[in-house]
Amino acid sequence: MTGISCLFDASAVVFLLFQVMYFQAGVSRRNLFFGFIVLACSVFVPLICLWFKHEKEFRACQRELEKPGPGASPAGAEAEKEAEVPDEETRALKLPTTVTSPSCPHYIRHLSIWQQFKTYPFIFIVSVALIHSTRSNTYLGIAQDHLASLGDVPPDYLYLSIFMLALPFSFVFVLPIGWTVKRFGFTNAWHVVNCLGLIQGITSCLPNLEVQVVTAVVYTAYRAYYYSIVAAFLPYKFGSRTVGRILGTVFLCTAFTNLLQYPLVKMTNDSLGGDFTPLNVGLTCLCLLSIPLIEGLRHWEAKHSLCVASSGQHPQSANSEADGGGSGDGLLCEQLTAVAAKADSQAGVQD
């Protein structure tokens, strides 16, 4: 998920290539976008075909697994099938109590999506997304005007080009992001996101073009860390059964706050004479709102890690693993929920 998120930002190089082809090679905008349409179709059409091919093979594999063994009666096979594939409401009843108990940090995975909406991790991820998606997308939108107000003028747009060139290199943070989550856990990884946001915000407030090179590099790291940790945190916390709907809900909420960009930029140009410093200060201060939310997540994880502590592990190791970190290959609660994997996957097929 981290790699996919970083490659998403790496696609920003397309627009830099457009700029080079338009100004240096003289390719018209019409031809640029027509070529881009052809490229997009050549990529997405095979994906659609492979999706149906994969679904067909998956269904065939399911039918093969559901075949009764030798000597089994049809009635017995049907009864076994019904017993193995519980519906969403009763599936949790067939799991060990250590998995479905609220004292286990992974019990959320076995709730319905409406119950998941009422948990603190969902409130946390929506709140943090509202903060960081808003500030990240707003700065991305004002970067050209901000740099122009500091003296980055056409036709070169040197510092804007540096900013656009830095974004595709988000892939270099794939390994550091994975190491951060594994070594320190998700709670501390969110603090890393916050610190990167604060550094990027502070440097963006300094009226110096050379310093904005640092802003571009830190912003690339900040954006890569934020979206990658969101993409990893959601399936880890909510499970694969509802992660798509959870992710869609989270970014639907952020879509409304992104509508604030236009009035903020208009106010900056009309009332502040194009000085983006106050806006950048406000975006930087938003990071401070994340701190109590992250510490609230830490408190929630500690409160719901009793099933880890009851296993006889060292408390420090238990807390680290409950938070999603630790140096081991897996989490204790991951092992506990392994018994539910088959029921989850079969329920997903039914859905």
Coordinates of N, CA and C in Angstrom, one line a residue, residues 104-332:
C104 N -9.7 -6.5 23.0 CA -8.7 -6.8 22.0 C -8.7 -5.6 21.0
P105 N -7.5 -5.1 20.7 CA -7.5 -3.9 19.7 C -8.0 -4.2 18.3
H106 N -8.1 -5.5 18.0 CA -8.5 -5.9 16.6 C -10.0 -6.3 16.6
Y107 N -10.7 -6.2 17.7 CA -12.1 -6.6 17.6 C -12.9 -5.8 16.6
I108 N -12.5 -4.6 16.3 CA -13.2 -3.7 15.3 C -13.4 -4.4 14.0
R109 N -12.4 -5.2 13.6 CA -12.5 -5.9 12.3 C -13.7 -6.7 12.2
H110 N -14.3 -7.2 13.3 CA -15.4 -8.1 13.2 C -16.7 -7.4 13.5
L111 N -16.7 -6.1 13.5 CA -18.0 -5.4 13.7 C -18.5 -5.0 12.3
S112 N -19.8 -4.7 12.3 CA -20.4 -4.2 11.0 C -19.9 -2.8 10.8
I113 N -20.0 -2.4 9.5 CA -19.4 -1.1 9.2 C -20.1 0.0 10.0
W114 N -21.4 -0.1 10.3 CA -22.1 0.9 11.1 C -21.5 1.0 12.5
Q115 N -21.2 -0.2 13.0 CA -20.6 -0.2 14.4 C -19.2 0.4 14.3
Q116 N -18.4 0.1 13.2 CA -17.1 0.7 13.1 C -17.1 2.2 13.1
F117 N -18.2 2.7 12.5 CA -18.3 4.2 12.4 C -18.3 4.8 13.8
K118 N -18.7 4.1 14.8 CA -18.9 4.6 16.2 C -17.7 4.5 17.0
T119 N -16.6 3.9 16.5 CA -15.4 3.6 17.3 C -14.4 4.8 17.2
Y120 N -13.6 4.9 18.2 CA -12.6 6.0 18.2 C -11.6 6.0 17.0
P121 N -11.1 4.8 16.6 CA -10.2 4.8 15.4 C -10.8 5.4 14.2
F122 N -12.2 5.2 14.0 CA -12.8 5.9 12.8 C -12.9 7.4 13.0
I123 N -13.3 7.8 14.2 CA -13.3 9.2 14.5 C -12.0 9.9 14.3
F124 N -10.9 9.1 14.8 CA -9.6 9.6 14.7 C -9.1 9.8 13.2
I125 N -9.4 8.8 12.4 CA -8.9 8.8 11.0 C -9.6 9.9 10.2
V126 N -10.9 10.1 10.5 CA -11.6 11.1 9.8 C -11.1 12.5 10.2
S127 N -10.9 12.7 11.5 CA -10.4 14.0 12.0 C -9.0 14.3 11.5
V128 N -8.1 13.3 11.5 CA -6.7 13.5 11.1 C -6.7 13.8 9.5
A129 N -7.6 13.1 8.8 CA -7.7 13.3 7.4 C -8.2 14.6 7.0
L130 N -9.2 15.1 7.8 CA -9.7 16.5 7.6 C -8.6 17.5 7.8
I131 N -7.7 17.3 8.7 CA -6.6 18.2 9.0 C -5.5 18.1 7.9
H132 N -5.0 16.9 7.7 CA -3.8 16.8 6.8 C -4.2 16.8 5.4
S133 N -5.3 16.3 5.0 CA -5.7 16.3 3.6 C -6.0 17.8 3.2
T134 N -6.6 18.5 4.1 CA -6.9 19.9 3.8 C -5.6 20.8 3.6
R135 N -4.7 20.6 4.5 CA -3.5 21.4 4.5 C -2.6 21.0 3.3
S136 N -2.5 19.6 3.1 CA -1.7 19.1 2.0 C -2.2 19.6 0.7
N137 N -3.5 19.4 0.4 CA -4.0 19.8 -0.9 C -4.1 21.3 -1.1
T138 N -4.3 22.0 0.0 CA -4.3 23.5 -0.1 C -2.9 24.0 -0.5
Y139 N -1.9 23.5 0.2 CA -0.5 24.0 -0.2 C -0.2 23.6 -1.6
L140 N -0.6 22.4 -2.0 CA -0.3 21.9 -3.4 C -1.0 22.9 -4.4
G141 N -2.2 23.4 -4.0 CA -2.9 24.3 -4.9 C -2.3 25.7 -5.0
I142 N -1.7 26.2 -3.8 CA -1.3 27.5 -3.8 C 0.2 27.6 -4.1
A143 N 0.9 26.5 -4.3 CA 2.4 26.5 -4.4 C 2.8 27.5 -5.5
Q144 N 2.2 27.5 -6.7 CA 2.6 28.3 -7.8 C 2.5 29.8 -7.4
D145 N 1.3 30.2 -6.8 CA 1.1 31.6 -6.4 C 2.0 32.0 -5.3
H146 N 2.2 31.1 -4.4 CA 3.1 31.4 -3.2 C 4.5 31.6 -3.7
L147 N 5.0 30.8 -4.6 CA 6.4 31.0 -5.1 C 6.5 32.2 -5.9
A148 N 5.4 32.5 -6.7 CA 5.4 33.7 -7.5 C 5.5 35.0 -6.6
S149 N 4.8 34.9 -5.5 CA 4.8 36.1 -4.6 C 6.1 36.3 -4.0
L150 N 7.0 35.3 -4.0 CA 8.3 35.4 -3.4 C 9.4 35.7 -4.5
G151 N 8.9 35.8 -5.8 CA 9.8 36.2 -6.8 C 10.1 35.2 -7.9
D152 N 9.5 34.0 -7.8 CA 9.7 33.0 -8.8 C 8.9 33.4 -10.1
V153 N 9.5 33.9 -11.1 CA 8.8 34.5 -12.2 C 9.0 33.7 -13.5
P154 N 8.1 33.9 -14.5 CA 8.2 33.2 -15.7 C 9.4 33.8 -16.5
P155 N 9.9 33.2 -17.6 CA 9.4 31.9 -18.1 C 10.0 30.7 -17.5
D156 N 11.0 30.8 -16.6 CA 11.6 29.7 -16.1 C 10.9 28.9 -15.0
Y157 N 10.3 29.7 -14.1 CA 9.6 29.1 -13.0 C 10.5 28.1 -12.3
L158 N 11.7 28.5 -12.0 CA 12.7 27.6 -11.5 C 12.3 26.8 -10.2
Y159 N 11.8 27.6 -9.3 CA 11.5 26.9 -8.0 C 10.2 26.1 -8.1
L160 N 9.3 26.6 -8.9 CA 8.1 25.8 -9.2 C 8.5 24.4 -9.8
S161 N 9.4 24.5 -10.8 CA 9.9 23.3 -11.4 C 10.6 22.4 -10.4
I162 N 11.3 22.9 -9.5 CA 11.9 22.1 -8.5 C 10.9 21.4 -7.6
F163 N 9.9 22.2 -7.3 CA 8.8 21.7 -6.5 C 8.1 20.5 -7.2
M164 N 7.8 20.7 -8.5 CA 7.1 19.7 -9.2 C 8.0 18.5 -9.5
L165 N 9.3 18.7 -9.6 CA 10.2 17.6 -9.8 C 10.4 16.8 -8.5
A166 N 10.3 17.4 -7.4 CA 10.5 16.7 -6.1 C 9.3 15.7 -5.8
L167 N 8.1 16.1 -6.2 CA 7.0 15.2 -5.9 C 7.1 13.8 -6.4
P168 N 7.6 13.6 -7.7 CA 7.7 12.2 -8.2 C 8.7 11.3 -7.4
F169 N 9.6 12.0 -6.7 CA 10.6 11.2 -5.9 C 10.1 10.7 -4.6
S170 N 8.8 10.8 -4.4 CA 8.2 10.3 -3.1 C 8.5 8.8 -2.9
F171 N 8.8 8.1 -4.0 CA 9.0 6.6 -3.9 C 10.3 6.3 -3.1
V172 N 11.2 7.3 -2.9 CA 12.4 7.0 -2.1 C 12.1 6.9 -0.7
F173 N 10.8 7.2 -0.3 CA 10.5 7.1 1.1 C 9.7 5.8 1.4
V174 N 9.6 4.9 0.5 CA 8.9 3.7 0.7 C 9.5 2.9 1.8
L175 N 10.8 2.7 1.8 CA 11.5 1.9 2.8 C 11.5 2.6 4.2
P176 N 11.8 3.9 4.2 CA 11.7 4.6 5.5 C 10.3 4.6 6.1
I177 N 9.3 4.7 5.3 CA 7.9 4.6 5.9 C 7.6 3.3 6.5
G178 N 8.0 2.2 5.8 CA 7.8 0.8 6.3 C 8.6 0.6 7.6
W179 N 9.8 1.1 7.6 CA 10.6 0.9 8.8 C 10.1 1.7 10.0
T180 N 9.5 2.9 9.7 CA 9.0 3.7 10.8 C 7.8 3.0 11.4
V181 N 6.9 2.5 10.6 CA 5.7 1.8 11.2 C 6.1 0.6 11.9
K182 N 7.0 -0.2 11.3 CA 7.4 -1.5 12.0 C 8.1 -1.2 13.3
R183 N 9.0 -0.2 13.3 CA 9.8 0.0 14.4 C 9.1 0.7 15.6
F184 N 8.3 1.7 15.2 CA 7.7 2.6 16.2 C 6.2 2.4 16.4
G185 N 5.5 1.7 15.4 CA 4.1 1.5 15.5 C 3.3 2.7 14.9
F186 N 2.0 2.5 14.7 CA 1.2 3.5 14.0 C 1.1 4.8 14.8
T187 N 0.9 4.7 16.1 CA 0.7 6.0 16.8 C 1.9 6.9 16.7
N188 N 3.1 6.4 16.9 CA 4.3 7.2 16.7 C 4.5 7.6 15.3
A189 N 4.1 6.8 14.3 CA 4.2 7.1 12.9 C 3.4 8.3 12.6
W190 N 2.2 8.4 13.3 CA 1.4 9.6 13.0 C 2.0 10.9 13.6
H191 N 2.8 10.7 14.6 CA 3.6 11.9 15.1 C 4.7 12.3 14.1
V192 N 5.2 11.3 13.5 CA 6.2 11.6 12.4 C 5.6 12.4 11.3
V193 N 4.4 12.0 10.9 CA 3.6 12.8 9.9 C 3.4 14.2 10.4
N194 N 3.0 14.4 11.6 CA 2.8 15.7 12.2 C 4.0 16.5 12.2
C195 N 5.1 16.0 12.6 CA 6.4 16.7 12.6 C 6.8 17.2 11.2
L196 N 6.7 16.3 10.2 CA 7.0 16.7 8.9 C 6.1 17.8 8.4
G197 N 4.8 17.7 8.8 CA 3.9 18.8 8.4 C 4.3 20.1 9.1
L198 N 4.7 20.1 10.3 CA 5.1 21.3 11.0 C 6.4 21.9 10.4
I199 N 7.4 21.0 10.0 CA 8.6 21.5 9.4 C 8.3 22.2 8.0
Q200 N 7.5 21.5 7.3 CA 7.1 22.0 5.9 C 6.3 23.3 6.1
G201 N 5.5 23.4 7.1 CA 4.7 24.7 7.3 C 5.6 25.8 7.7
I202 N 6.5 25.5 8.6 CA 7.4 26.6 9.1 C 8.3 27.1 8.0
T203 N 8.9 26.2 7.2 CA 9.7 26.7 6.1 C 8.9 27.5 5.0
S204 N 7.7 27.1 4.8 CA 6.9 27.8 3.8 C 6.5 29.2 4.3
C205 N 6.6 29.5 5.6 CA 6.3 30.8 6.1 C 7.5 31.8 5.9
L206 N 8.7 31.2 5.6 CA 9.9 32.0 5.5 C 9.9 32.7 4.1
P207 N 10.1 34.0 4.0 CA 10.0 34.7 2.7 C 11.4 34.6 2.0
N208 N 11.8 33.4 1.7 CA 13.1 33.2 1.0 C 12.9 32.1 0.0
L209 N 13.2 32.3 -1.3 CA 13.0 31.3 -2.3 C 13.9 30.1 -2.1
E210 N 15.2 30.4 -1.7 CA 16.1 29.2 -1.5 C 15.6 28.3 -0.4
V211 N 15.0 28.8 0.6 CA 14.4 27.9 1.7 C 13.3 27.1 1.1
Q212 N 12.6 27.5 0.1 CA 11.5 26.8 -0.5 C 11.9 25.5 -1.2
V213 N 13.2 25.4 -1.4 CA 13.7 24.1 -1.9 C 13.6 23.1 -0.8
V214 N 13.9 23.5 0.4 CA 13.7 22.6 1.6 C 12.2 22.3 1.8
T215 N 11.4 23.3 1.6 CA 10.0 23.1 1.7 C 9.5 22.0 0.7
A216 N 10.0 22.1 -0.5 CA 9.6 21.1 -1.5 C 10.0 19.7 -1.1
V217 N 11.2 19.5 -0.6 CA 11.7 18.2 -0.2 C 10.9 17.7 1.0
V218 N 10.7 18.5 2.0 CA 10.0 18.1 3.2 C 8.5 17.8 2.9
Y219 N 7.9 18.7 2.0 CA 6.5 18.4 1.6 C 6.4 17.1 0.9
T220 N 7.3 16.7 0.1 CA 7.3 15.4 -0.6 C 7.3 14.3 0.4
A221 N 8.2 14.4 1.4 CA 8.2 13.4 2.4 C 6.9 13.4 3.3
Y222 N 6.4 14.5 3.6 CA 5.2 14.7 4.4 C 4.0 14.0 3.7
R223 N 3.9 14.4 2.4 CA 2.7 13.8 1.7 C 2.8 12.3 1.5
A224 N 4.1 11.8 1.2 CA 4.3 10.4 1.1 C 4.0 9.7 2.4
Y225 N 4.5 10.2 3.5 CA 4.2 9.6 4.8 C 2.7 9.6 5.1
Y226 N 2.0 10.7 4.9 CA 0.6 10.8 5.3 C -0.2 9.8 4.6
Y227 N -0.2 9.9 3.2 CA -1.1 9.0 2.5 C -0.7 7.5 2.6
S228 N 0.6 7.2 2.7 CA 1.0 5.8 2.9 C 0.5 5.3 4.2
I229 N 0.6 6.1 5.3 CA 0.2 5.6 6.6 C -1.3 5.5 6.7
V230 N -2.1 6.4 6.0 CA -3.5 6.2 5.9 C -3.8 4.9 5.2
A231 N -3.2 4.6 4.1 CA -3.5 3.4 3.3 C -3.1 2.1 4.1
A232 N -2.1 2.2 5.0 CA -1.7 1.0 5.8 C -2.6 0.9 7.0
F233 N -2.9 2.0 7.6 CA -3.6 2.0 8.9 C -5.0 1.5 8.8
L234 N -5.7 1.8 7.7 CA -7.1 1.4 7.5 C -7.3 -0.1 7.5
P235 N -6.6 -0.8 6.6 CA -6.8 -2.3 6.6 C -6.3 -2.9 7.9
Y236 N -5.3 -2.4 8.5 CA -4.7 -2.9 9.7 C -5.8 -2.8 10.8
K237 N -6.4 -1.7 10.9 CA -7.3 -1.4 12.0 C -8.7 -2.0 11.7
F238 N -9.3 -1.8 10.5 CA -10.7 -2.1 10.2 C -10.8 -3.5 9.5
G239 N -9.8 -4.0 9.0 CA -9.8 -5.3 8.2 C -10.2 -5.1 6.8
S240 N -9.9 -6.1 6.0 CA -10.1 -6.0 4.5 C -11.6 -6.0 4.1
R241 N -12.5 -6.5 5.0 CA -13.9 -6.6 4.6 C -14.6 -5.3 4.4
T242 N -14.2 -4.2 5.2 CA -14.9 -2.9 5.1 C -13.9 -1.8 4.7
V243 N -12.6 -2.1 4.4 CA -11.7 -1.1 4.2 C -12.0 -0.1 3.0
G244 N -12.6 -0.7 2.0 CA -12.9 0.1 0.8 C -14.0 1.2 1.2
R245 N -15.0 0.7 1.9 CA -16.1 1.7 2.3 C -15.6 2.7 3.3
I246 N -14.7 2.3 4.2 CA -14.1 3.2 5.2 C -13.3 4.2 4.5
L247 N -12.4 3.8 3.6 CA -11.6 4.7 2.9 C -12.4 5.7 2.1
G248 N -13.4 5.2 1.4 CA -14.3 6.1 0.6 C -15.0 7.1 1.5
T249 N -15.5 6.7 2.7 CA -16.1 7.6 3.6 C -15.2 8.7 4.1
V250 N -13.9 8.3 4.4 CA -12.9 9.2 4.9 C -12.7 10.3 3.9
F251 N -12.4 9.9 2.7 CA -12.0 10.9 1.7 C -13.2 11.7 1.1
L252 N -14.4 11.1 1.3 CA -15.6 11.9 1.0 C -15.8 13.1 2.0
C253 N -15.5 12.8 3.2 CA -15.5 13.9 4.2 C -14.5 15.0 3.9
T254 N -13.3 14.6 3.5 CA -12.2 15.6 3.2 C -12.6 16.4 1.9
A255 N -13.4 15.8 1.1 CA -13.7 16.6 -0.1 C -14.5 17.9 0.2
F256 N -15.2 17.9 1.3 CA -16.0 19.1 1.6 C -15.0 20.2 2.2
T257 N -14.0 19.8 2.9 CA -13.1 20.8 3.5 C -12.2 21.3 2.3
N258 N -12.0 20.5 1.3 CA -11.2 21.0 0.2 C -11.8 22.1 -0.6
L259 N -13.2 22.2 -0.4 CA -13.9 23.3 -1.0 C -13.5 24.7 -0.4
L260 N -12.8 24.7 0.7 CA -12.4 25.9 1.3 C -11.2 26.6 0.6
Q261 N -10.6 25.8 -0.3 CA -9.4 26.4 -1.0 C -9.7 27.6 -1.7
Y262 N -10.7 27.6 -2.5 CA -11.0 28.8 -3.4 C -11.3 30.1 -2.5
P263 N -12.2 30.0 -1.5 CA -12.4 31.3 -0.7 C -11.1 31.7 0.0
L264 N -10.3 30.8 0.4 CA -9.0 31.1 1.1 C -8.0 31.8 0.2
V265 N -7.9 31.3 -1.0 CA -7.0 31.9 -2.0 C -7.5 33.3 -2.4
K266 N -8.9 33.3 -2.6 CA -9.5 34.6 -3.0 C -9.3 35.7 -1.9
M267 N -9.5 35.3 -0.7 CA -9.3 36.2 0.4 C -7.8 36.7 0.5
T268 N -6.9 35.7 0.3 CA -5.5 36.1 0.3 C -5.1 37.1 -0.8
N269 N -5.6 36.9 -2.0 CA -5.3 37.8 -3.1 C -6.1 39.2 -2.9
D270 N -7.3 39.1 -2.4 CA -8.1 40.4 -2.4 C -7.8 41.2 -1.1
S271 N -7.7 40.5 0.0 CA -7.5 41.3 1.3 C -6.1 41.4 1.8
L272 N -5.3 40.5 1.4 CA -3.9 40.5 1.9 C -2.9 40.8 0.8
G273 N -3.3 41.2 -0.4 CA -2.4 41.6 -1.4 C -1.5 40.5 -2.0
G274 N -2.0 39.3 -1.9 CA -1.3 38.2 -2.4 C -0.2 37.6 -1.5
D275 N -0.2 38.0 -0.2 CA 0.7 37.6 0.8 C 0.2 36.3 1.4
F276 N 0.9 35.2 1.1 CA 0.4 33.8 1.5 C 0.9 33.4 2.9
T277 N 1.7 34.3 3.5 CA 2.2 34.0 4.8 C 1.2 33.7 5.9
P278 N 0.1 34.5 6.0 CA -0.9 34.2 7.0 C -1.6 32.9 6.7
L279 N -1.9 32.6 5.5 CA -2.5 31.3 5.1 C -1.6 30.1 5.5
N280 N -0.3 30.3 5.2 CA 0.7 29.2 5.6 C 0.8 29.0 7.1
V281 N 0.7 30.1 7.8 CA 0.7 30.0 9.3 C -0.5 29.3 9.8
G282 N -1.6 29.6 9.2 CA -2.8 28.9 9.6 C -2.8 27.4 9.3
L283 N -2.3 27.0 8.1 CA -2.1 25.6 7.7 C -1.1 24.9 8.7
T284 N -0.1 25.6 9.1 CA 0.9 25.0 10.0 C 0.3 24.8 11.3
C285 N -0.5 25.7 11.8 CA -1.2 25.5 13.1 C -2.2 24.4 13.2
L286 N -2.7 24.0 12.0 CA -3.6 22.9 12.0 C -2.9 21.6 12.5
C287 N -1.6 21.5 12.3 CA -0.9 20.3 12.7 C -1.0 20.1 14.3
L288 N -1.1 21.2 15.0 CA -1.2 21.2 16.4 C -2.5 20.5 16.9
L289 N -3.5 20.6 16.1 CA -4.8 19.9 16.4 C -4.7 18.4 16.4
S290 N -3.7 17.9 15.6 CA -3.5 16.4 15.5 C -3.0 15.8 16.8
I291 N -2.2 16.6 17.6 CA -1.5 16.0 18.7 C -2.4 15.4 19.7
P292 N -3.5 16.0 20.2 CA -4.4 15.4 21.2 C -5.1 14.2 20.5
L293 N -5.4 14.3 19.2 CA -6.0 13.1 18.6 C -5.1 11.9 18.6
I294 N -3.9 12.1 18.3 CA -2.9 11.0 18.2 C -2.7 10.4 19.6
E295 N -2.6 11.3 20.6 CA -2.5 10.8 22.0 C -3.8 10.1 22.4
G296 N -4.9 10.5 21.9 CA -6.1 9.8 22.2 C -6.1 8.4 21.6
L297 N -5.5 8.2 20.5 CA -5.4 6.9 19.9 C -4.5 6.0 20.7
R298 N -3.4 6.6 21.2 CA -2.5 5.9 22.1 C -3.2 5.4 23.3
H299 N -4.0 6.3 23.9 CA -4.8 5.9 25.1 C -5.8 4.8 24.8
W300 N -6.4 4.9 23.6 CA -7.4 3.8 23.2 C -6.7 2.5 23.0
E301 N -5.5 2.5 22.3 CA -4.8 1.3 22.1 C -4.4 0.7 23.4
A302 N -3.9 1.5 24.4 CA -3.5 0.9 25.7 C -4.7 0.3 26.4
K303 N -5.9 1.0 26.3 CA -7.1 0.5 27.0 C -7.6 -0.8 26.3
H304 N -7.3 -1.0 25.0 CA -7.9 -2.2 24.3 C -6.8 -3.2 24.0
S305 N -5.7 -3.2 24.8 CA -4.6 -4.2 24.6 C -4.6 -5.2 25.7
L306 N -5.7 -5.4 26.4 CA -5.7 -6.4 27.5 C -5.5 -7.8 27.0
C307 N -6.0 -8.1 25.8 CA -5.9 -9.5 25.3 C -4.4 -9.8 25.0
V308 N -3.6 -8.7 24.7 CA -2.2 -8.9 24.4 C -1.5 -9.2 25.7
A309 N -1.8 -8.3 26.7 CA -1.1 -8.4 28.0 C -1.4 -9.7 28.7
S310 N -2.6 -10.2 28.5 CA -3.0 -11.5 29.2 C -2.3 -12.7 28.7
S311 N -1.6 -12.5 27.6 CA -0.9 -13.7 27.0 C 0.4 -14.0 27.7
G312 N 0.8 -13.1 28.6 CA 2.0 -13.4 29.4 C 3.2 -12.7 28.7
Q313 N 3.0 -11.9 27.7 CA 4.1 -11.2 27.1 C 4.6 -10.1 28.0
H314 N 5.9 -9.6 27.7 CA 6.4 -8.5 28.4 C 5.5 -7.3 28.1
P315 N 5.1 -6.5 29.1 CA 4.2 -5.3 28.8 C 4.7 -4.4 27.7
Q316 N 6.0 -4.1 27.7 CA 6.5 -3.2 26.7 C 6.3 -3.8 25.3
S317 N 6.6 -5.1 25.2 CA 6.4 -5.8 23.9 C 4.9 -5.8 23.5
A318 N 4.1 -6.1 24.5 CA 2.6 -6.1 24.2 C 2.1 -4.8 23.7
N319 N 2.5 -3.7 24.4 CA 2.0 -2.4 24.0 C 2.5 -2.0 22.6
S320 N 3.8 -2.4 22.3 CA 4.3 -2.1 21.0 C 3.6 -2.8 19.9
E321 N 3.3 -4.1 20.1 CA 2.6 -4.9 19.1 C 1.2 -4.5 19.0
A322 N 0.5 -4.1 20.1 CA -0.9 -3.7 20.0 C -1.0 -2.4 19.1
D323 N 0.1 -1.6 19.1 CA 0.1 -0.4 18.4 C 0.4 -0.6 16.9
G324 N 0.8 -1.8 16.5 CA 1.1 -2.0 15.2 C 2.6 -2.1 14.9
G325 N 3.4 -2.0 15.9 CA 4.9 -2.0 15.7 C 5.5 -3.3 16.3
G326 N 6.7 -3.2 16.7 CA 7.3 -4.4 17.2 C 8.3 -5.0 16.2
S327 N 9.2 -5.7 16.7 CA 10.2 -6.3 15.8 C 9.9 -7.7 15.3
G328 N 8.8 -8.3 15.9 CA 8.4 -9.7 15.5 C 7.8 -9.7 14.2
D329 N 7.6 -10.9 13.7 CA 7.0 -11.1 12.3 C 5.6 -10.9 12.3
G330 N 4.9 -11.0 13.5 CA 3.5 -10.8 13.5 C 3.0 -10.3 14.9
L331 N 1.8 -10.0 14.9 CA 1.2 -9.5 16.2 C 0.4 -10.6 16.8
L332 N 0.4 -10.6 18.2 CA -0.4 -11.6 18.9 C -1.8 -11.6 18.4

